[in-house]
Structures are given as structure tokens and as C-alpha cells.
mmCIF file of C-alpha atoms and ligand atoms in Angstrom:
data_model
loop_
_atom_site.group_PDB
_atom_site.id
_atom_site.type_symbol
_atom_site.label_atom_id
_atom_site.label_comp_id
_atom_site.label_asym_id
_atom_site.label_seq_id
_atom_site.Cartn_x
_atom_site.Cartn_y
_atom_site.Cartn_z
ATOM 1 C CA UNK A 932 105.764 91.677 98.554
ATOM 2 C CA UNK A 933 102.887 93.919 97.254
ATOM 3 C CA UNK A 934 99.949 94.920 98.667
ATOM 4 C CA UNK A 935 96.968 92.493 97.641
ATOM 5 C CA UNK A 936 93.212 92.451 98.192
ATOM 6 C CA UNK A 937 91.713 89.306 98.555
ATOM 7 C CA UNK A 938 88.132 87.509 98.276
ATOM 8 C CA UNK A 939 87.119 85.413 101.222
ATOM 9 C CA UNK A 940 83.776 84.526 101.951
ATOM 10 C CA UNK A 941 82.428 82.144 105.038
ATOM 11 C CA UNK A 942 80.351 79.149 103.159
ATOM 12 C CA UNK A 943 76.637 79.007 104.581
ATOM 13 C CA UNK A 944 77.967 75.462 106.647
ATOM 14 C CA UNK A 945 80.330 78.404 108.378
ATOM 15 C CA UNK A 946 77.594 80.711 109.165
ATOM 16 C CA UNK A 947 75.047 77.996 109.835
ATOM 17 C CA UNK A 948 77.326 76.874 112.208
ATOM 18 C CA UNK A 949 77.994 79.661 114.252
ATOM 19 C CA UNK A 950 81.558 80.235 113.537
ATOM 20 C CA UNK A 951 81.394 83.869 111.712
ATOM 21 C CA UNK A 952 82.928 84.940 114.115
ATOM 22 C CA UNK A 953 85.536 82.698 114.847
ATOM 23 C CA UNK A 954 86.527 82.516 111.148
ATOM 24 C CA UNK A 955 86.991 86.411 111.368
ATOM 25 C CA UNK A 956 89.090 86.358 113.772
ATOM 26 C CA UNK A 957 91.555 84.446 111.943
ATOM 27 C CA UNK A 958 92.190 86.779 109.387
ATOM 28 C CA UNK A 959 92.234 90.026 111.901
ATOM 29 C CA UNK A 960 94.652 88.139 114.458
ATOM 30 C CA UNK A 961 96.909 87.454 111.245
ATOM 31 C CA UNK A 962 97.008 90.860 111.141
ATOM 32 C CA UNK A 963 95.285 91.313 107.317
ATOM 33 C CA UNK A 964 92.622 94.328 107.342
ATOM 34 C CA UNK A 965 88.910 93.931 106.772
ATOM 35 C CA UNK A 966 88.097 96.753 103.903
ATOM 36 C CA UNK A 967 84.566 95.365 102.385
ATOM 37 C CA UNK A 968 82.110 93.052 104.374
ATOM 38 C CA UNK A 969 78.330 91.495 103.633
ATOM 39 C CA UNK A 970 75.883 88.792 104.826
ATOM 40 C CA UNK A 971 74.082 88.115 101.414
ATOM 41 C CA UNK A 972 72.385 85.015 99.757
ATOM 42 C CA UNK A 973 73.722 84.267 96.298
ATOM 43 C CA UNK A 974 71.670 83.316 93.665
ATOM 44 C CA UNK A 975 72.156 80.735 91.458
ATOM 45 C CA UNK A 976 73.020 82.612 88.627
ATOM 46 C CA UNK A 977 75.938 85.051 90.995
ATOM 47 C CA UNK A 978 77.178 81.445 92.336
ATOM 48 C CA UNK A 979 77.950 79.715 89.187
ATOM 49 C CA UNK A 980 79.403 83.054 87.699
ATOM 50 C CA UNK A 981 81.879 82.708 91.017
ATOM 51 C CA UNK A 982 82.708 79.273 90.463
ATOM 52 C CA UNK A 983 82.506 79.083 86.505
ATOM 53 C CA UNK A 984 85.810 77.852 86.191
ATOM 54 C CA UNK A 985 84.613 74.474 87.855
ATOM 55 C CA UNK A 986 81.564 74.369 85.590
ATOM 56 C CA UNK A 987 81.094 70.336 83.612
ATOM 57 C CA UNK A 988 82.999 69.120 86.841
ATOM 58 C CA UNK A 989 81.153 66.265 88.141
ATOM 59 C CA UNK A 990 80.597 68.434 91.853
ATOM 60 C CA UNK A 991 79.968 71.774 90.159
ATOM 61 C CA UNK A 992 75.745 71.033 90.720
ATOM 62 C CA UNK A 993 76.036 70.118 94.282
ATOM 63 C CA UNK A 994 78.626 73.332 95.119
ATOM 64 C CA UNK A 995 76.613 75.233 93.575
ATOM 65 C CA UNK A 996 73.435 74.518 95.797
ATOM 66 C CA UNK A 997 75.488 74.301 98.413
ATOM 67 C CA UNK A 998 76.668 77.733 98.246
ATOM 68 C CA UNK A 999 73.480 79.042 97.314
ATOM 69 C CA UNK A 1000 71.637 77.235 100.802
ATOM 70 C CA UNK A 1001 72.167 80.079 103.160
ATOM 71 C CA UNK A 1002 73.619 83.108 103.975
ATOM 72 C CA UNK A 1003 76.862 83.706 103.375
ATOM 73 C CA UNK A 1004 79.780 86.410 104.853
ATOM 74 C CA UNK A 1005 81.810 88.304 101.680
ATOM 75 C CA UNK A 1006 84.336 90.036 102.728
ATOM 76 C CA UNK A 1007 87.887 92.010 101.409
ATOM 77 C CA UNK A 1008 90.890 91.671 103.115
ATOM 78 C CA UNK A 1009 93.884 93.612 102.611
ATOM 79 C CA UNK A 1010 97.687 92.992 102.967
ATOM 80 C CA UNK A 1011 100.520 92.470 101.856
ATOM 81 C CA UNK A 1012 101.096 89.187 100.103
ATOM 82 C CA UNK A 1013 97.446 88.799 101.237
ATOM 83 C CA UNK A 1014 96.221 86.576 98.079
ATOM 84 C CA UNK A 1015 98.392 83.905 99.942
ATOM 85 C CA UNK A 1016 97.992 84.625 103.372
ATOM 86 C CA UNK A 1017 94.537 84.002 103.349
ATOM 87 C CA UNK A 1018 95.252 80.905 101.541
ATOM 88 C CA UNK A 1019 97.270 79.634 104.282
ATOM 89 C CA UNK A 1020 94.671 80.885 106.518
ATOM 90 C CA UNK A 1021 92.218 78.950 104.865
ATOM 91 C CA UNK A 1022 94.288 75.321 105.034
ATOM 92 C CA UNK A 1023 94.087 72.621 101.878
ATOM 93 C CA UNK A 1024 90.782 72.273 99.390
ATOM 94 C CA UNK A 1025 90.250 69.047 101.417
ATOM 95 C CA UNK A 1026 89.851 69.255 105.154
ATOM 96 C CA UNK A 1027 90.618 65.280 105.376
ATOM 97 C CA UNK A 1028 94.723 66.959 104.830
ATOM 98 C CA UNK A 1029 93.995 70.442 106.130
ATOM 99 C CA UNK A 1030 97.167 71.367 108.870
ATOM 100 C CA UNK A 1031 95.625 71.489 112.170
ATOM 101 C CA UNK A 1032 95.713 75.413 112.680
ATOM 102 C CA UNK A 1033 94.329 76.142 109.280
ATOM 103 C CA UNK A 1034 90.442 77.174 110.086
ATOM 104 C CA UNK A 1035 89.246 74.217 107.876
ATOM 105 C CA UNK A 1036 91.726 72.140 109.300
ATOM 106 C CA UNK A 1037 90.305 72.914 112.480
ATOM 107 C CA UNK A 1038 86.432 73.043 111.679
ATOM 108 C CA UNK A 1039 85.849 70.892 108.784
ATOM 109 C CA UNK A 1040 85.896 67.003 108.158
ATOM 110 C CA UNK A 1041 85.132 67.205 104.483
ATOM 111 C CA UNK A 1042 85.365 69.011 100.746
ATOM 112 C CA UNK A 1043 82.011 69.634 100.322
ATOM 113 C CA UNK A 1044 81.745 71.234 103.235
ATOM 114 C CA UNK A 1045 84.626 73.387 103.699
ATOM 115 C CA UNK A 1046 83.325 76.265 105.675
ATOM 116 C CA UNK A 1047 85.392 79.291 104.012
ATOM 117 C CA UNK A 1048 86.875 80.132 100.692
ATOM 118 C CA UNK A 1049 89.376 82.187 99.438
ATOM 119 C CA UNK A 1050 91.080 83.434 96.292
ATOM 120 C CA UNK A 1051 94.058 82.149 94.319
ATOM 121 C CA UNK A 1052 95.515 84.469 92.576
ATOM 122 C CA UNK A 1053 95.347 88.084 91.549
ATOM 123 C CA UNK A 1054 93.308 87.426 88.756
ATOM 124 C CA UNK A 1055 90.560 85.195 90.621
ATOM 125 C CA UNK A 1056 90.982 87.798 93.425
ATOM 126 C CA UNK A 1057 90.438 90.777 90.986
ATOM 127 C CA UNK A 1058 87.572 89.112 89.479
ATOM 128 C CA UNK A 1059 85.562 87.773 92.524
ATOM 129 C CA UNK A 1060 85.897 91.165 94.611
ATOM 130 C CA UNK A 1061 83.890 92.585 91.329
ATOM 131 C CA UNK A 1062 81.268 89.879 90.968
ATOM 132 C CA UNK A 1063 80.378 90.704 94.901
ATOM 133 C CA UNK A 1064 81.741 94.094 95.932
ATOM 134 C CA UNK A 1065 80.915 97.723 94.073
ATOM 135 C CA UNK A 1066 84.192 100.032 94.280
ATOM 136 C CA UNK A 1067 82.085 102.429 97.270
ATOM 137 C CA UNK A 1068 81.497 99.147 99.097
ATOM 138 C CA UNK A 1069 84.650 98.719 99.840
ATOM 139 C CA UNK A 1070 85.926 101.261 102.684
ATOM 140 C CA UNK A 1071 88.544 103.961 100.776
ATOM 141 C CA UNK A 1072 91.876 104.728 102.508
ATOM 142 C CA UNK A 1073 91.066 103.342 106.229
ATOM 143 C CA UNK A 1074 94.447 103.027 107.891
ATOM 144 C CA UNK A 1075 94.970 101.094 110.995
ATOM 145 C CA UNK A 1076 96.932 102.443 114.161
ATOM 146 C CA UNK A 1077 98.319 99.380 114.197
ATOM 147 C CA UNK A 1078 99.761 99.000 110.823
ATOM 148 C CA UNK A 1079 103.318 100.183 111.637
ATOM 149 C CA UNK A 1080 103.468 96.779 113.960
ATOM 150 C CA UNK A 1081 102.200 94.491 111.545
ATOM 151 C CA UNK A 1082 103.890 95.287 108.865
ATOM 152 C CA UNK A 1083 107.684 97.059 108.257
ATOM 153 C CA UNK A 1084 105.777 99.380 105.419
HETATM 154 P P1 DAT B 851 89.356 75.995 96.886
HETATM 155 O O1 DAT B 851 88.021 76.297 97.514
HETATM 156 O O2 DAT B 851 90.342 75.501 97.899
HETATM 157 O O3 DAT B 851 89.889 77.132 96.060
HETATM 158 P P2 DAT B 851 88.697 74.695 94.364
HETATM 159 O O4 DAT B 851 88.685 76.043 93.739
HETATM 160 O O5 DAT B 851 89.504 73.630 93.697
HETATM 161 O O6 DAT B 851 89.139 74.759 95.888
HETATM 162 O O7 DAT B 851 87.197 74.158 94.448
HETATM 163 C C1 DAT B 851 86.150 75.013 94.828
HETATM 164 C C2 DAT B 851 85.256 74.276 95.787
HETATM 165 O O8 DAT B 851 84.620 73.184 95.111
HETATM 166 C C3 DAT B 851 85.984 73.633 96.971
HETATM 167 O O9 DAT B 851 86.156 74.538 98.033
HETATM 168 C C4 DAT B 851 85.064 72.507 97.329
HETATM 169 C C5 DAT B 851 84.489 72.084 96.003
HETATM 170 N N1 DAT B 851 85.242 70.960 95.428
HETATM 171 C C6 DAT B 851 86.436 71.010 94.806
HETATM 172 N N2 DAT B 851 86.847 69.797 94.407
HETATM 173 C C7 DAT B 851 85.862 68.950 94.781
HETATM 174 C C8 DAT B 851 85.656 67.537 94.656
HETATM 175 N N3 DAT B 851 86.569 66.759 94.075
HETATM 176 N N4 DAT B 851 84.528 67.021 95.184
HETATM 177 C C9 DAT B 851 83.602 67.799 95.770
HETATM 178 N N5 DAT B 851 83.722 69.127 95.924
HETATM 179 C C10 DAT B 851 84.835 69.702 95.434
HETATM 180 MG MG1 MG B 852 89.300 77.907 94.265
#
């Protein structure tokens, strides 16, 4: 298992909601750390660059004026394996078969509305941290006292 960074980012349903900072928590009590972080509204033109690989899909007009309603929370986590993690984290595309314990299994009723997303791979991961995240926006070398019990090194 490798060290990964991951893209996550809390949908403006998440944040309209209220639930920033339960969705946070997640991720910290999973024990993945938080290295790059932002409330920012996308534009249209940054939101179907992030989801151009669903562009022509019959949805791809609505998500993207969904994700472009409100604010939403970008953030970098870091861990290992933590392209997955946070995938698991996150629970299935659809919350209607989202595990209970997943955070959209838990907040969310339906796929349009899905409160949080995440990368889902290395190469989306690599890809989306650049669309939204400069190299000195995401905090260099921060090691956590509590590393050594989260992880065996
Ligand atoms: P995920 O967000 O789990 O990576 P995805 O990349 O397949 O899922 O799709 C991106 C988002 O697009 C998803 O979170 C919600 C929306 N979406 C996907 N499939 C959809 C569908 N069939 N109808 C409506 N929205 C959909
Ligand atoms: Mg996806």
C-alpha cells in the first residue's frame, strides 16, 4: 500500500445542509490527513472540466448546475491506500444502495444529490487535485503526532 492523495470535495447540497462538518469528520476519524482545504464556487467552465469525462451523458447538464449552485468544500486527503479509502468513505454513486455507515449512505436519499465526491483512481485523483489545488496550496511535509498509531509506517 502506497501513499495516495486524494480529491474530495463536499457538493453544495452538503454544505447547504450544514453537514461540513460532519462530512469532515469522517475522513479525520478514519484516520486520513487533511493537507489542502477551500470553500470556493466553481464556475461553469472549472465544473465541466472536473466532470468532462461524463460530458454527452444525458445528466451531465443538470450535475453540472448542480455543482455549480453553491459553495462547495475542496479538500486533499492523504494516506495510504487513500484513493480507496475515501471511496469507501464516500459509500456507492447511488445513495438508494449506499451501506448505512458510508456518509451518503447515511445523509443522502438520491444520485443527484449525493452530498460528497471523491476520486477513483490515481489518475482522476492526480488530475482533479490540479484543476482545484496549486502545489503551495497544499500544506508541504505536515506530519501528525499521531501518525505512528494510525498507520505501521
Ligand atoms: P461518483 O461521484 O460516485 O464518482 P460518477 O463519477 O459515476 O460517480 O458520477 C459523477 C456524479 O454524476 C455522481 O456523483 C452523480 C452524478 N450521476 C452519475 N450517474 C448519474 C445518473 N445516472 N443520473 C443522475 N446523476 C448521475
Ligand atoms: Mg466519479
Amino acid at each position: 500500500m502506497s501513499v495516495e492523495r486524494t480529491f474530495v470535495a463536499i457538493k453544495p447540497d452538503g454544505v447547504e445542509r450544514g453537514l461540513i462538518g460532519a462530512i469532515i469528520s469522517r475522513f479525520e476519524n478514519r484516520g486520513l490527513k487533511l493537507v489542502g482545504m477551500k470553500l470556493m464556487k466553481l464556475s461553469k467552465e472549472k465544473a465541466e472540466e472536473h466532470y468532462g469525462e461524463h460530458k454527452g451523458k444525458p445528466f451531465f447538464d443538470g450535475l453540472v448546475s448542480f455543482i455549480t449552485a453553491g459553495p462547495i468544500v475542496a479538500m486533499v486527503w492523504e494516506g495510504k491506500n487513500a484513493i480507496s479509502l475515501a471511496r469507501n468513505t464516500i459509500g456507492a454513486t447511488n445513495p438508494a444502495s449506499s451501506a448505512p455507515g458510508t456518509i451518503r449512505g447515511d445523509f443522502a436519499v438520491e444520485i443527484g444529490r449525493n452530498i460528497v465526491h471523491g476520486s477513483d483512481g490515481p489518475e482522476s485523483a492526480a488530475r482533479e487535485i490540479s484543476i482545484f489545488f496549486s502545489d503551495s496550496e497544499l500544506c508541504p511535509g505536515w506530519s501528525r503526532s499521531i501518525d505512528k498509531w494510525v498507520s505501521e509506517g
